[in-house]
GROMACS .gro file of C-alpha atoms in nm:
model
  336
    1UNK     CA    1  18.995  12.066   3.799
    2UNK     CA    2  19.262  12.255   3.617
    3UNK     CA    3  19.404  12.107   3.314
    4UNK     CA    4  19.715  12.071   3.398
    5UNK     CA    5  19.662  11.858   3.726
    6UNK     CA    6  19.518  11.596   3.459
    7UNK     CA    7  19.672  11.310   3.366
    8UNK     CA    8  19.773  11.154   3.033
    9UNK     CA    9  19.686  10.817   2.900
   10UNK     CA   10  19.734  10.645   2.556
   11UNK     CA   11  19.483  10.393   2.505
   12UNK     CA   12  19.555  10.161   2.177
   13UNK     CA   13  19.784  10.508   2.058
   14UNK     CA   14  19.461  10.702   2.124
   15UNK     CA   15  19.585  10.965   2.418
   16UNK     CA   16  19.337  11.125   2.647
   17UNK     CA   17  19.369  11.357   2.998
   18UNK     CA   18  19.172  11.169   3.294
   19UNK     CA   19  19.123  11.281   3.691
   20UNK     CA   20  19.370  11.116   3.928
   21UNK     CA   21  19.216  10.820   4.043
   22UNK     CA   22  19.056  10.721   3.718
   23UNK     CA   23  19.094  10.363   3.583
   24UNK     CA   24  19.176  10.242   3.276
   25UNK     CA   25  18.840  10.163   3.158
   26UNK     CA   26  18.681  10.469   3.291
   27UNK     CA   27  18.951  10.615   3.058
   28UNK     CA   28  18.896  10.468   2.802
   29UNK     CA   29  18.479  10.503   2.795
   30UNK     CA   30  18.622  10.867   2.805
   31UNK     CA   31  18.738  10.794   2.414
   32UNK     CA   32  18.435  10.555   2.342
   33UNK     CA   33  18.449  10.329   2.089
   34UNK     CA   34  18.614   9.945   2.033
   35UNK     CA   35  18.864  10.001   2.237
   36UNK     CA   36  18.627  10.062   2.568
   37UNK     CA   37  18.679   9.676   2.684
   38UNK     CA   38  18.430   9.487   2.802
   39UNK     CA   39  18.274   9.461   3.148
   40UNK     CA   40  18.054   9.208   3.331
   41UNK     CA   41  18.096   9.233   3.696
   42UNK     CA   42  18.193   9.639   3.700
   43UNK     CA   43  17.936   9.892   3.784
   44UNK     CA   44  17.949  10.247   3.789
   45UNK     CA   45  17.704  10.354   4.001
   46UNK     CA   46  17.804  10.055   4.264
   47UNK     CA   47  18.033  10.069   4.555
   48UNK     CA   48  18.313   9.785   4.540
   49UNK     CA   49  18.199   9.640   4.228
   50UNK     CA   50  18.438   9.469   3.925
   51UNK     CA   51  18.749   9.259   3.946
   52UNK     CA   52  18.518   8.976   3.953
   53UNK     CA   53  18.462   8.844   3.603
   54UNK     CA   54  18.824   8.957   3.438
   55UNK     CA   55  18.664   9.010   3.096
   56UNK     CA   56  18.803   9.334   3.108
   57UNK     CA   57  19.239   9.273   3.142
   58UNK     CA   58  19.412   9.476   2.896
   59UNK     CA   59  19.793   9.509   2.868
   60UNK     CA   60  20.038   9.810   2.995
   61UNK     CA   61  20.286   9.815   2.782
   62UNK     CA   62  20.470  10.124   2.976
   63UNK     CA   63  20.400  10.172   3.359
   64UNK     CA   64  20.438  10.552   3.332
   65UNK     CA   65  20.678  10.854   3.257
   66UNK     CA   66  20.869  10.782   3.582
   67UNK     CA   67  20.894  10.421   3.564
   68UNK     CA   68  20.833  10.317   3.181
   69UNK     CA   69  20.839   9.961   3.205
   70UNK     CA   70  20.566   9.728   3.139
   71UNK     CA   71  20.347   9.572   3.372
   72UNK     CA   72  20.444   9.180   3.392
   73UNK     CA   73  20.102   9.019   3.346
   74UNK     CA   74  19.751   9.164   3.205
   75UNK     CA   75  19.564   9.386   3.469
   76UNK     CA   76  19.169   9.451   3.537
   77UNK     CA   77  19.114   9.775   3.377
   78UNK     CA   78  18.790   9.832   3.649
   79UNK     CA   79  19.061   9.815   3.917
   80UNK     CA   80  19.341   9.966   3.760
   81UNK     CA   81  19.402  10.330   3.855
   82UNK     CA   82  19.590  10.551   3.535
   83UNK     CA   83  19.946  10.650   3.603
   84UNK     CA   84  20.088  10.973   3.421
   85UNK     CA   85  20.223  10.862   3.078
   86UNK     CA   86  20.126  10.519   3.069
   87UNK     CA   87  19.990  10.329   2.756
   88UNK     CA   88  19.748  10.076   2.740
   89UNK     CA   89  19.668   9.788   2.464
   90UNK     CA   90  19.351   9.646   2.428
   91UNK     CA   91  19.249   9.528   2.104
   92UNK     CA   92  19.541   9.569   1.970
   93UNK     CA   93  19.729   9.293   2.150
   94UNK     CA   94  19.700   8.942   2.076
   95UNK     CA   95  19.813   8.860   2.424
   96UNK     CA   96  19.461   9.031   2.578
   97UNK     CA   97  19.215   8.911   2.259
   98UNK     CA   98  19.342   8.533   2.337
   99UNK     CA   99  19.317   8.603   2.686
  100UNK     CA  100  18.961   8.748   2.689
  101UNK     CA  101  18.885   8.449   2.468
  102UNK     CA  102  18.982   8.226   2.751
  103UNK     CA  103  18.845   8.376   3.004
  104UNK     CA  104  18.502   8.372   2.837
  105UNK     CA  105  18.534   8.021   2.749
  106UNK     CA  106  18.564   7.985   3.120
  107UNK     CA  107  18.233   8.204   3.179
  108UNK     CA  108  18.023   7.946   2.968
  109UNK     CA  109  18.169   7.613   3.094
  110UNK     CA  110  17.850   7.594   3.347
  111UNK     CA  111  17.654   7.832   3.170
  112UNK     CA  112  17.312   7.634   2.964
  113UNK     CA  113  17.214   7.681   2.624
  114UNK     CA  114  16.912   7.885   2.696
  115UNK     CA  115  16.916   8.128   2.464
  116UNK     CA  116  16.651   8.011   2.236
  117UNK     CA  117  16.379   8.019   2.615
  118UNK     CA  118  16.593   8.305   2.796
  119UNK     CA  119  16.398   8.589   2.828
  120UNK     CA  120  16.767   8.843   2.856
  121UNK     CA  121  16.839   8.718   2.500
  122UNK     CA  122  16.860   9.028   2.293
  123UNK     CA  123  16.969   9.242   2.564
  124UNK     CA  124  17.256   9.014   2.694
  125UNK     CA  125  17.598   9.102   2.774
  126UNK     CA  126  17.711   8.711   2.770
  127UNK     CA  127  17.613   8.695   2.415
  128UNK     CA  128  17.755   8.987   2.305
  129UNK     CA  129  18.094   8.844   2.456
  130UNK     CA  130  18.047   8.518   2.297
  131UNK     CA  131  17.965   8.690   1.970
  132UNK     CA  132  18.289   8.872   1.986
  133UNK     CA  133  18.552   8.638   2.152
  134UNK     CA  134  18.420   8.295   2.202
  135UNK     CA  135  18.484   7.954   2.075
  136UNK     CA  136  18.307   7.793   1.807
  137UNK     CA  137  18.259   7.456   2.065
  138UNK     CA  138  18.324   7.380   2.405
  139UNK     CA  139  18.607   7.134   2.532
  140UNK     CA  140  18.444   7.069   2.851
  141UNK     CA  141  18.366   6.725   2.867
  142UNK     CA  142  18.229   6.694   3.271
  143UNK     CA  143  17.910   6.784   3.405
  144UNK     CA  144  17.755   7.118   3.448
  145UNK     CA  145  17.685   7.262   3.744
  146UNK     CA  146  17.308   7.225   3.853
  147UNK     CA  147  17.133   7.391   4.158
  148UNK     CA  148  16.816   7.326   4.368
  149UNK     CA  149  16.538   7.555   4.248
  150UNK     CA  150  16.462   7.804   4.530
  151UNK     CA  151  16.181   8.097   4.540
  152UNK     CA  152  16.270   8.423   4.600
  153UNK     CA  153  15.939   8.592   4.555
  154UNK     CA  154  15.706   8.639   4.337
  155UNK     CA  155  15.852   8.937   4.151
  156UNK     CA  156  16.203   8.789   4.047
  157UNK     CA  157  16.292   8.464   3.892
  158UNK     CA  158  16.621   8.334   3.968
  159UNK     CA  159  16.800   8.095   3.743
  160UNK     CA  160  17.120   7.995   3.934
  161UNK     CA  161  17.250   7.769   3.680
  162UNK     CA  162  17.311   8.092   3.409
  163UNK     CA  163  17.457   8.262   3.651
  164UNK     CA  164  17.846   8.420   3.639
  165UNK     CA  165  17.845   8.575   4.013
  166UNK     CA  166  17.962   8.917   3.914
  167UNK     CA  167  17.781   9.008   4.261
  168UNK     CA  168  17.612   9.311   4.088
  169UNK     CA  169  17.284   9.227   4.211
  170UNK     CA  170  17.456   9.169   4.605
  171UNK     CA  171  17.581   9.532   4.593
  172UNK     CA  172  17.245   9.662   4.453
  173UNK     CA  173  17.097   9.503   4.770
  174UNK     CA  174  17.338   9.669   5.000
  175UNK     CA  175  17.344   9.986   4.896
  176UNK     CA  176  16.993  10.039   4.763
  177UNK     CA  177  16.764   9.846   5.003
  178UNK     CA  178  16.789   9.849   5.460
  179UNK     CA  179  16.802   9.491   5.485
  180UNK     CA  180  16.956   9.232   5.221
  181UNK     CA  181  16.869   8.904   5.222
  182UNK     CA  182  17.052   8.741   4.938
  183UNK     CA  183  17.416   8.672   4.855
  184UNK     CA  184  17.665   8.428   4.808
  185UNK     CA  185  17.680   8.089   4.941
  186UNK     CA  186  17.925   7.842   4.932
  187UNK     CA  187  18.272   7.852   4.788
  188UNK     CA  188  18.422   7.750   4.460
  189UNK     CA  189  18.230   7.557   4.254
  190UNK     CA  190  17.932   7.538   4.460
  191UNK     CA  191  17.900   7.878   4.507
  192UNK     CA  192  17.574   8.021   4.476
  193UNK     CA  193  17.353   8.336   4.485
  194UNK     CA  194  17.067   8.248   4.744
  195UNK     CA  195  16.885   8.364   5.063
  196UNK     CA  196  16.890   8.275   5.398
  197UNK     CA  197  16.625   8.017   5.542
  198UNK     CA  198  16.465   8.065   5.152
  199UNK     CA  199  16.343   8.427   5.290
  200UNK     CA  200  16.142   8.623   4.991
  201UNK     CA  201  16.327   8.934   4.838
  202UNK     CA  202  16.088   9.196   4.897
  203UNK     CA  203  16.205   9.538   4.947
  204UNK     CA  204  16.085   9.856   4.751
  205UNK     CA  205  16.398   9.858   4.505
  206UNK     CA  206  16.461   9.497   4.474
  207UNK     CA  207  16.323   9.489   4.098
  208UNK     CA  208  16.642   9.692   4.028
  209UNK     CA  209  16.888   9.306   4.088
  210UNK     CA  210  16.686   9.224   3.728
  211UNK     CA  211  16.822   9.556   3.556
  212UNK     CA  212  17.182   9.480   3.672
  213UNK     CA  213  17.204   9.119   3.601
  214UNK     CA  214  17.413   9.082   3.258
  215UNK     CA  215  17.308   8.752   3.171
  216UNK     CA  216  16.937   8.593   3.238
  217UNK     CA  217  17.002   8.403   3.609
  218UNK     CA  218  16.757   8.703   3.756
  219UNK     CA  219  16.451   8.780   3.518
  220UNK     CA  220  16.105   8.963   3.559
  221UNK     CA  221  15.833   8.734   3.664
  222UNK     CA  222  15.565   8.951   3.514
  223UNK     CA  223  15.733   8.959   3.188
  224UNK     CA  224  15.863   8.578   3.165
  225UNK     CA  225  15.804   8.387   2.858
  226UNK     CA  226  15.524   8.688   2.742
  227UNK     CA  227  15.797   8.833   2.422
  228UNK     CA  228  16.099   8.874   2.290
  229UNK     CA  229  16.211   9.226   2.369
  230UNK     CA  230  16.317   9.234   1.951
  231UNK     CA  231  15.916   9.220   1.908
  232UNK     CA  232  15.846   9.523   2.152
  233UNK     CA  233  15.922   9.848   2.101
  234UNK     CA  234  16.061  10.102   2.412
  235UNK     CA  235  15.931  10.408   2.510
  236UNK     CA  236  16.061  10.651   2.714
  237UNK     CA  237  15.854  10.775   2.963
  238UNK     CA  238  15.816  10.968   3.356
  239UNK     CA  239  15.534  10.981   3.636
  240UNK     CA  240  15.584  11.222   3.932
  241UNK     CA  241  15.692  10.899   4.166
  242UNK     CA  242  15.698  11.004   4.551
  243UNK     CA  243  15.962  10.731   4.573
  244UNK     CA  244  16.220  10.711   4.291
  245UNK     CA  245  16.279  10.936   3.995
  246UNK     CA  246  15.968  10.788   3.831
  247UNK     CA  247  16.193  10.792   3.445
  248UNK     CA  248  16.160  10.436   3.296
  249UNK     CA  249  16.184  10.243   2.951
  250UNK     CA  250  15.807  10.073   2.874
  251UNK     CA  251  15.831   9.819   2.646
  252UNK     CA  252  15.537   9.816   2.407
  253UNK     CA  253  15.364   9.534   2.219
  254UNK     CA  254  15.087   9.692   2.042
  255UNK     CA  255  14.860   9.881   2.291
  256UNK     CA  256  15.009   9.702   2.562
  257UNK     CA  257  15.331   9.775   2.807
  258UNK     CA  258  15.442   9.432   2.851
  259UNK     CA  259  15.762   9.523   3.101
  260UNK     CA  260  15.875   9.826   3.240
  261UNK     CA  261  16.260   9.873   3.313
  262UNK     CA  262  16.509  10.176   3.456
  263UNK     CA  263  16.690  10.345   3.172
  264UNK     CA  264  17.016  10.245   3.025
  265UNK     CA  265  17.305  10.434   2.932
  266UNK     CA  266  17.541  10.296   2.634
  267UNK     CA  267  17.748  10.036   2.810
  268UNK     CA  268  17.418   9.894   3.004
  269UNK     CA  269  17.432  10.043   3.310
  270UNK     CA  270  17.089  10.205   3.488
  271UNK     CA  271  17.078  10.566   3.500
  272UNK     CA  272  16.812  10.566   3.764
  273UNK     CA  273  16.708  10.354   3.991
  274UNK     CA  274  16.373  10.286   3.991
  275UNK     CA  275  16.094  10.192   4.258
  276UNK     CA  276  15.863   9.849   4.273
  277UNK     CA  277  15.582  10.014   4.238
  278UNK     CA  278  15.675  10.183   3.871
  279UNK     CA  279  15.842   9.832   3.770
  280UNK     CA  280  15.549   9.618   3.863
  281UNK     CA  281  15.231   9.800   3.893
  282UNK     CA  282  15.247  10.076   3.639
  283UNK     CA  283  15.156   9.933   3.325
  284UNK     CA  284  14.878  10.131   3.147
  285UNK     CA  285  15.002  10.448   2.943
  286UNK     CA  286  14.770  10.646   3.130
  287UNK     CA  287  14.995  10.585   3.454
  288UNK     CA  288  15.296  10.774   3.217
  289UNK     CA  289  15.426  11.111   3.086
  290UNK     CA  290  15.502  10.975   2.744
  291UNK     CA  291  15.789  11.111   2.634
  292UNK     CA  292  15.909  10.951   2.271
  293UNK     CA  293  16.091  10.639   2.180
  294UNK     CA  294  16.396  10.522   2.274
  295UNK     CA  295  16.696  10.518   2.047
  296UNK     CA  296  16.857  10.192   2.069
  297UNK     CA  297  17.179  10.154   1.876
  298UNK     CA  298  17.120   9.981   1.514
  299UNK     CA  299  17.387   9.730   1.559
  300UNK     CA  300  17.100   9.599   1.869
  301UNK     CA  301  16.854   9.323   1.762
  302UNK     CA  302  16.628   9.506   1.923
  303UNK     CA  303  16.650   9.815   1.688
  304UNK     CA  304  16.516   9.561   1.395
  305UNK     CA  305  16.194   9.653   1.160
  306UNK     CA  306  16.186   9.972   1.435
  307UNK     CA  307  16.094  10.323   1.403
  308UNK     CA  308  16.405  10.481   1.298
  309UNK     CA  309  16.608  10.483   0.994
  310UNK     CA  310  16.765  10.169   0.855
  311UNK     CA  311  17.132  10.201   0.905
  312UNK     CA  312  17.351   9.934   0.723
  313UNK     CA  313  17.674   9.820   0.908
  314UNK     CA  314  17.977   9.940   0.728
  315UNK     CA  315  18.188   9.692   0.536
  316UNK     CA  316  18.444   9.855   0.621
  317UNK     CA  317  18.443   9.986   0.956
  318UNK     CA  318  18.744  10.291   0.913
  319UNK     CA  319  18.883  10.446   1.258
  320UNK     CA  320  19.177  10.704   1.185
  321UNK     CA  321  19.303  10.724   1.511
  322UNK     CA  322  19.304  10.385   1.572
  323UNK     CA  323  19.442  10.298   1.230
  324UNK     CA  324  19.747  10.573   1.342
  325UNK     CA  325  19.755  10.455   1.711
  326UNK     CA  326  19.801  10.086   1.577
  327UNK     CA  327  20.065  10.208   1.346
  328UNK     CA  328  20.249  10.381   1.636
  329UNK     CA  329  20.211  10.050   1.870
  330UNK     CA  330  20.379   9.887   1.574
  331UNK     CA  331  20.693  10.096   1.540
  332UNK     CA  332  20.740  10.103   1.904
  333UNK     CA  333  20.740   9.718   1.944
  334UNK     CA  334  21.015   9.689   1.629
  335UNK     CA  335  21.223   9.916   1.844
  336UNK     CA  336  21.205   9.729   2.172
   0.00000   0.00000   0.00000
């Protein structure tokens, strides 16, 4: 595509040139960074996904170049298409900080203290969030949710009651496997993910609903309660798989490969996915193409007491263009 058929964006005064058709937080993953805003529900590599879980509304403070005024409420970046000339504030409005704040609030009225027994924790987007933008306590006084216990097979463990039905693992289903047999049941409250007639899940990619789960309601059965994935180390490694691309993450403890998962890209997202057969029954090193560990980012839990170089968070974390962008979101707002 020729440059000029691009379009411009300013994200938090940071400006970049995107496709047509690109939304905001494809744009802005495009810059990297804080200012890429968070996403539970939203995959990449799935059909219809986001605009579920709203963690990701940011503010348009100018529509575009044609029509410069600002968009009357906050807008889901996943769904959000880029207009020529607009601008964008994420984390540097207060309006989208204390609105992300409530709407994760929201995501853990229902959702159980299970940290401390879950085995996502470490590698879970919900705590990340609630890290970042959540509440020191709840004000939710009634009654969480609870669920009947169902079996889905004896692969996957579901845990209804931590989950925050971004649907990710309903897409995977359709567009990954012939037949799905899962999805969502009820409405409102009582909604649920669950299968028809209590049918097993058992289809040749169905592993891959445990990779794109962001919090812990769908976990490995094979790997439950065994670790904590900050005691095991990952490896990258391939086989020559006649039915995926056979290039996984094995998760070592010792001599042993506890789990084996798809690889990840930055923002949690599978890069390939990967067959039952290398998930579940693949788990010697002699069934692997070792090809080094994996670097995990140091700010991760599960890059502690690891194999590469201890790397101190900043005091100070310094971002010129975001220190200038911020200073140009200032000026404008005095003027309007």
């Amino acid at each position: 595509m020729a440059d000029n058929d691009k379009i411009k964006v300013s994200i938090d005064g940071i400006a970049v040139e995107v496709a047509p058709g690109t939304t905001i937080l494809n744009a802005a993953r495009q810059i990297g960074g804080d200012i890429v805003p968070p996403a539970m529900c939203y995959y990449s590599k799935l059909e219809g996904s986001g605009g579920k879980c709203r963690t990701c509304l940011v503010k348009v403070s100018k529509g575009s170049d044609k029509d410069p005024r600002p968009m009357p409420k906050l807008v889901a970046s996943c769904r959000t298409t880029v207009m020529d000339g607009m601008e964008v504030q994420n984390i540097t409005s207060n309006e989208v900080l204390e609105a992300r704040k409530g709407v994760v609030e929201m995501l853990l009225i229902n959702h159980p203290l299970d940290c401390p027994i879950c085995d996502q924790a470490g590698e879970c987007h919900l705590q990340d969030l609630g890290f970042e933008h959540g509440a020191a306590a709840t004000r939710y006084e009634f009654e969480r949710r609870t669920f009947d216990k169902i079996d889905i097979g004896d692969k996957i463990q579901l845990h209804m009651t931590r989950c925050i039905l971004c649907y990710r693992c309903v897409f995977t289903a359709d567009q990954l496997t012939d037949k799905r047999v899962h999805g969502i049941l009820g409405r409102g409250d009582a909604a649920e993910i669950s299968t028809y007639i209590e049918q097993a899940i058992d289809n040749d990619f169905s592993g891959n609903m445990i990779d794109v789960c962001p919090v812990g309601a769908l976990t490995d059965k094979t790997f439950r309660f065994k670790n904590r994935v900050w005691f095991t180390k990952p490896v990258e490694a391939h086989r020559d798989c006649p039915t995926c691309s056979g290039k996984v993450t094995l998760w070592y403890k010792g001599e042993e490969v506890l789990r084996v998962t798809a690889r990840k890209d930055q923002y949690g997202e599978v890069e390939d996915f990967i067959c039952n057969t290398c998930r579940f029954e693949k788990k010697q090193t002699s069934d692997w193409v070792i090809e080094g560990p994996r670097h995990v980012v140091h700010t991760s839990v599960i890059s502690a007491n690891h194999y590469e170089d201890l790397k101190p968070l900043p005091v100070i974390k310094e971002n010129p263009k975001l220190k200038e962008g911020n200073k140009y979101q200032l000026e404008r707002s005095v003027r309007l």
